[in-house]
Tab-separated table of C-alpha atoms in Angstrom:
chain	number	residue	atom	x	y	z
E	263	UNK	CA	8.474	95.138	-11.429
E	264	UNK	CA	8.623	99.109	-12.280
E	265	UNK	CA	11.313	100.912	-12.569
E	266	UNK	CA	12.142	104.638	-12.148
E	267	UNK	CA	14.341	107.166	-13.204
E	268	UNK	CA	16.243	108.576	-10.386
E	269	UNK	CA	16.242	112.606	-11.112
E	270	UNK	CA	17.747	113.744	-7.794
E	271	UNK	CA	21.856	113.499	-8.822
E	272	UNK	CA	22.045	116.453	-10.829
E	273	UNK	CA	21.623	119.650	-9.627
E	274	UNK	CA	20.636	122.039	-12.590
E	275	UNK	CA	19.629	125.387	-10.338
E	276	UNK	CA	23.049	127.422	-10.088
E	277	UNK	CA	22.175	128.895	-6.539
E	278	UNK	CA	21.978	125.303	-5.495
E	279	UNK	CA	24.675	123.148	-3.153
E	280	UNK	CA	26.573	119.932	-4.727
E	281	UNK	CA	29.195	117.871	-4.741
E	282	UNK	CA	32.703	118.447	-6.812
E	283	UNK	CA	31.320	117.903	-10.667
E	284	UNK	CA	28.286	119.989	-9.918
E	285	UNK	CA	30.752	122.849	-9.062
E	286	UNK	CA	32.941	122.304	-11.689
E	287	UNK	CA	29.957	122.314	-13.856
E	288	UNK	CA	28.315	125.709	-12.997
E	289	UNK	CA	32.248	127.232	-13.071
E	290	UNK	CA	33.744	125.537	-16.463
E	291	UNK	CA	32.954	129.093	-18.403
E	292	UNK	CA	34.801	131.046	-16.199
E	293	UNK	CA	38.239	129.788	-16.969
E	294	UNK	CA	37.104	130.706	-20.579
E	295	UNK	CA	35.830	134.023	-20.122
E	296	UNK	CA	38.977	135.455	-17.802
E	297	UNK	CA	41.433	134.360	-20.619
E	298	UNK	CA	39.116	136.067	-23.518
E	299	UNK	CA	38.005	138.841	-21.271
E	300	UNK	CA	41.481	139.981	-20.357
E	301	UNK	CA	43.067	138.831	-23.990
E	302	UNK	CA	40.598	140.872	-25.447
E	303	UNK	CA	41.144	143.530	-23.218
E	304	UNK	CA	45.181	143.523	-24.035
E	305	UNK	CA	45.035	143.900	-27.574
E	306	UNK	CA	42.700	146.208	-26.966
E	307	UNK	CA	44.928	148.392	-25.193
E	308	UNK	CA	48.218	146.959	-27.386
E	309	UNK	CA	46.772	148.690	-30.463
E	310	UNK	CA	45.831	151.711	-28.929
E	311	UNK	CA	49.067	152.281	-27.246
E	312	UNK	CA	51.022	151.413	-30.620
E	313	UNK	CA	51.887	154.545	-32.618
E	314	UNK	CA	53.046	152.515	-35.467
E	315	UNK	CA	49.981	150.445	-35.571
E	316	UNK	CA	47.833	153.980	-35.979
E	317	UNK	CA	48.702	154.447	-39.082
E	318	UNK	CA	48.168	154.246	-42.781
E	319	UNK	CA	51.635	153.340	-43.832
E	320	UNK	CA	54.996	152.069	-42.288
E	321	UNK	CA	56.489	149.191	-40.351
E	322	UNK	CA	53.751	147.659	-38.391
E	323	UNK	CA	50.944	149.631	-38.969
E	324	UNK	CA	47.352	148.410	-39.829
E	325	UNK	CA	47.319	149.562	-43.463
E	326	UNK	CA	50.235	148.530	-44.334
E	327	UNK	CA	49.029	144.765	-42.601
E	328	UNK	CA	45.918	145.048	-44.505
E	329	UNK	CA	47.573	145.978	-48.030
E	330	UNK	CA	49.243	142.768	-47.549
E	331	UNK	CA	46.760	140.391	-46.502
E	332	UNK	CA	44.418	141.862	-49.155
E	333	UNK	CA	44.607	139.149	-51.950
E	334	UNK	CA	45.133	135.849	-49.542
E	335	UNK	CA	41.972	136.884	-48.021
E	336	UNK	CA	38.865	135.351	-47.831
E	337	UNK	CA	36.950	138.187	-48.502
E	338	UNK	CA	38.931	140.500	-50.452
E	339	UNK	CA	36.339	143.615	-50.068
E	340	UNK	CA	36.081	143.702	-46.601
E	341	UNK	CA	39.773	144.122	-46.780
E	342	UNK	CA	39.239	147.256	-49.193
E	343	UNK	CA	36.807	148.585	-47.255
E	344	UNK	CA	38.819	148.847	-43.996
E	345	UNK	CA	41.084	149.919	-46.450
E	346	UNK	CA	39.016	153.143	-46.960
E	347	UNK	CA	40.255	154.090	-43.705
E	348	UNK	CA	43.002	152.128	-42.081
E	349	UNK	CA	43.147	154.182	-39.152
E	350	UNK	CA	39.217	154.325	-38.541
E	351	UNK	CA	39.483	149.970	-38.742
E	352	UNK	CA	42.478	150.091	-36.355
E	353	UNK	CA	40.550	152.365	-33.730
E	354	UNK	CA	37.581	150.260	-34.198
E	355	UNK	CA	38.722	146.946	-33.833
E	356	UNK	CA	40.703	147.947	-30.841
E	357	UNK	CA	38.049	149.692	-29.063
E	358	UNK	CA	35.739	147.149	-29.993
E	359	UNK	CA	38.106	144.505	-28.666
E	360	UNK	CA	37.804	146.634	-25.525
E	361	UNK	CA	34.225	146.819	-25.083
E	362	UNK	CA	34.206	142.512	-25.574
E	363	UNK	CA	37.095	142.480	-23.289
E	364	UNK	CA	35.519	144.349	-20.453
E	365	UNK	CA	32.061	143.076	-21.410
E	366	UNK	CA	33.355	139.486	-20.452
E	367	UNK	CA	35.548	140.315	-18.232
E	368	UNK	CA	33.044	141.547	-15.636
E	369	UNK	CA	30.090	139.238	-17.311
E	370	UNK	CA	28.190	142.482	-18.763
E	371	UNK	CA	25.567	142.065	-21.208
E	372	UNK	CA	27.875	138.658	-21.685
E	373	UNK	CA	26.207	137.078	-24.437
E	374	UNK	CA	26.470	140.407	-27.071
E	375	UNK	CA	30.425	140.661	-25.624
E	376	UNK	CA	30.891	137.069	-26.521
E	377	UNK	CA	29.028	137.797	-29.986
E	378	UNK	CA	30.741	140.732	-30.426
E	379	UNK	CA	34.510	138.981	-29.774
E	380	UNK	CA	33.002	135.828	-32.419
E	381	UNK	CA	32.397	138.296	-35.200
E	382	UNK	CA	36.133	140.392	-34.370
E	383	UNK	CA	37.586	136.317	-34.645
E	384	UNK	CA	35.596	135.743	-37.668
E	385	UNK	CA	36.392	138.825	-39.699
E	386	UNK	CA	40.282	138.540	-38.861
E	387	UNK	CA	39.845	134.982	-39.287
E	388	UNK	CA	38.120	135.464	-43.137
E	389	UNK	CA	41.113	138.759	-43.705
E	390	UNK	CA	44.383	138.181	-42.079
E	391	UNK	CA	44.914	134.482	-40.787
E	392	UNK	CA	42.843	133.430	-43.929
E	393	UNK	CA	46.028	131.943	-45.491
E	394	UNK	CA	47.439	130.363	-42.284
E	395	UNK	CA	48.868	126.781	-44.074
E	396	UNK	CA	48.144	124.781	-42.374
E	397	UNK	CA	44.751	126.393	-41.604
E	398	UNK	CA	45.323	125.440	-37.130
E	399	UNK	CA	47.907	127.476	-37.524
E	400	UNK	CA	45.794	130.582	-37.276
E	401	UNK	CA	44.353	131.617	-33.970
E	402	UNK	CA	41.419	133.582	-35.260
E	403	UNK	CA	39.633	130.720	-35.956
E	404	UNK	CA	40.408	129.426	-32.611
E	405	UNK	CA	39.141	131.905	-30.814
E	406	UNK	CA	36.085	132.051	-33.033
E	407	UNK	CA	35.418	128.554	-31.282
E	408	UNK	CA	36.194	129.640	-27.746
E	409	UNK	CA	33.337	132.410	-27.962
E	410	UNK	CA	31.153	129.786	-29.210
E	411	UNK	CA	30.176	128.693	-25.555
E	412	UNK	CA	29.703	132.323	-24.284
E	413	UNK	CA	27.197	133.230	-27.241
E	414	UNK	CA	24.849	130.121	-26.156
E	415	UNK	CA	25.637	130.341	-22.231
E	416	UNK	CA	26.652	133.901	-20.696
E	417	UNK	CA	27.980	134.304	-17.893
E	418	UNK	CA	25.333	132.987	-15.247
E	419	UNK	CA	28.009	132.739	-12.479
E	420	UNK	CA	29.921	135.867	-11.016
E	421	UNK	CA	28.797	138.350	-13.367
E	422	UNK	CA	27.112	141.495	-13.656
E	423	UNK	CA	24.482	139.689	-15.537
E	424	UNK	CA	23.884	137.162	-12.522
E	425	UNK	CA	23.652	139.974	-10.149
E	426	UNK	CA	21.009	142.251	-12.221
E	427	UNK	CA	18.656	138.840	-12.740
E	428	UNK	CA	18.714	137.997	-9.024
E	429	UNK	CA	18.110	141.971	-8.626
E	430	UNK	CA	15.120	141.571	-10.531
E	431	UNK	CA	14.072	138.025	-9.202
E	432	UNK	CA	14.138	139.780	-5.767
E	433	UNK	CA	11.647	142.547	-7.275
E	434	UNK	CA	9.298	140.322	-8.736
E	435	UNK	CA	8.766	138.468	-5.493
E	436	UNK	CA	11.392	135.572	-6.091
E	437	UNK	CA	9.365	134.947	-9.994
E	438	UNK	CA	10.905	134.538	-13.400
């Protein structure tokens, strides 16, 4: 008696028809990357529309935030050094949090936005939440994990990304 391995239930091609799970299994990032994409984009925007956040000292700005995460920190010099220039960190992590924002947001280059958004987690993660107690109750660290599945998977559905590989698919006579 032989036996054989039935391979036809999955469908792993994304351009491919299916029942319910194989849909929900080619669209279970995008839930993920429309909350990061457009929470990313926010506090983006937040900082740079916050005058007392631009600036070096005073109620709610980013050096004063800095000055007093500085010794609960994980890494007490890369607080200094965005202590060098308070203002200069504050601009970049906000425009950076922009470019991940949009970057996921409209599935651009999706894997270096998601990268990009795990290092902002992980360096506000290892700096201000640092000395969340318990540790759960810091959300750097969370989000660290929720870019975890964009780094190793994209955005291979409704994306920018998508479109410019079928783009070049079509160009290379339906190869790659």
């Amino acid at each position: 008696m032989t036996h054989s391995m039935r391979t036809d239930t999955h469908s792993p091609h994304f351009g491919e028809g299916g029942g319910w799970r194989d849909n929900a299994t080619r669209y279970a990032l995008l839930p993920l990357r429309i909350f990061l994409g457009v929470t990313f984009i926010y506090a983006g925007l937040d900082k740079l529309t916050d005058s007392a956040f631009m600036r070096d000292s005073g109620a709610g700005s980013i050096g004063d935030m800095m000055r007093a995460v500085r010794d609960s920190s994980a890494i007490p010099a890369l607080v200094d050094l965005s202590l060098k220039s308070p203002v200069g960190f504050g601009y970049a992590i906000a425009f950076g949090e922009l470019a991940v924002g949009i970057g996921t947001l409209l599935g651009l280059l999706a894997r270096l936005a998601a990268l990009g958004g795990a290092l902002i987690s992980l360096s506000l993660w290892l700096t201000v939440s640092w000395a969340s107690d318990p540790y759960y109750y810091g959300n750097d660290l969370a989000y660290l994990m929720a870019w975890t599945p964009l780094v190793l998977a994209g955005a291979p559905l409704l994306s920018l990304d998508a479109a410019l590989r079928s783009r070049r698919r079509q160009r290379s006579g339906g190869y790659r």
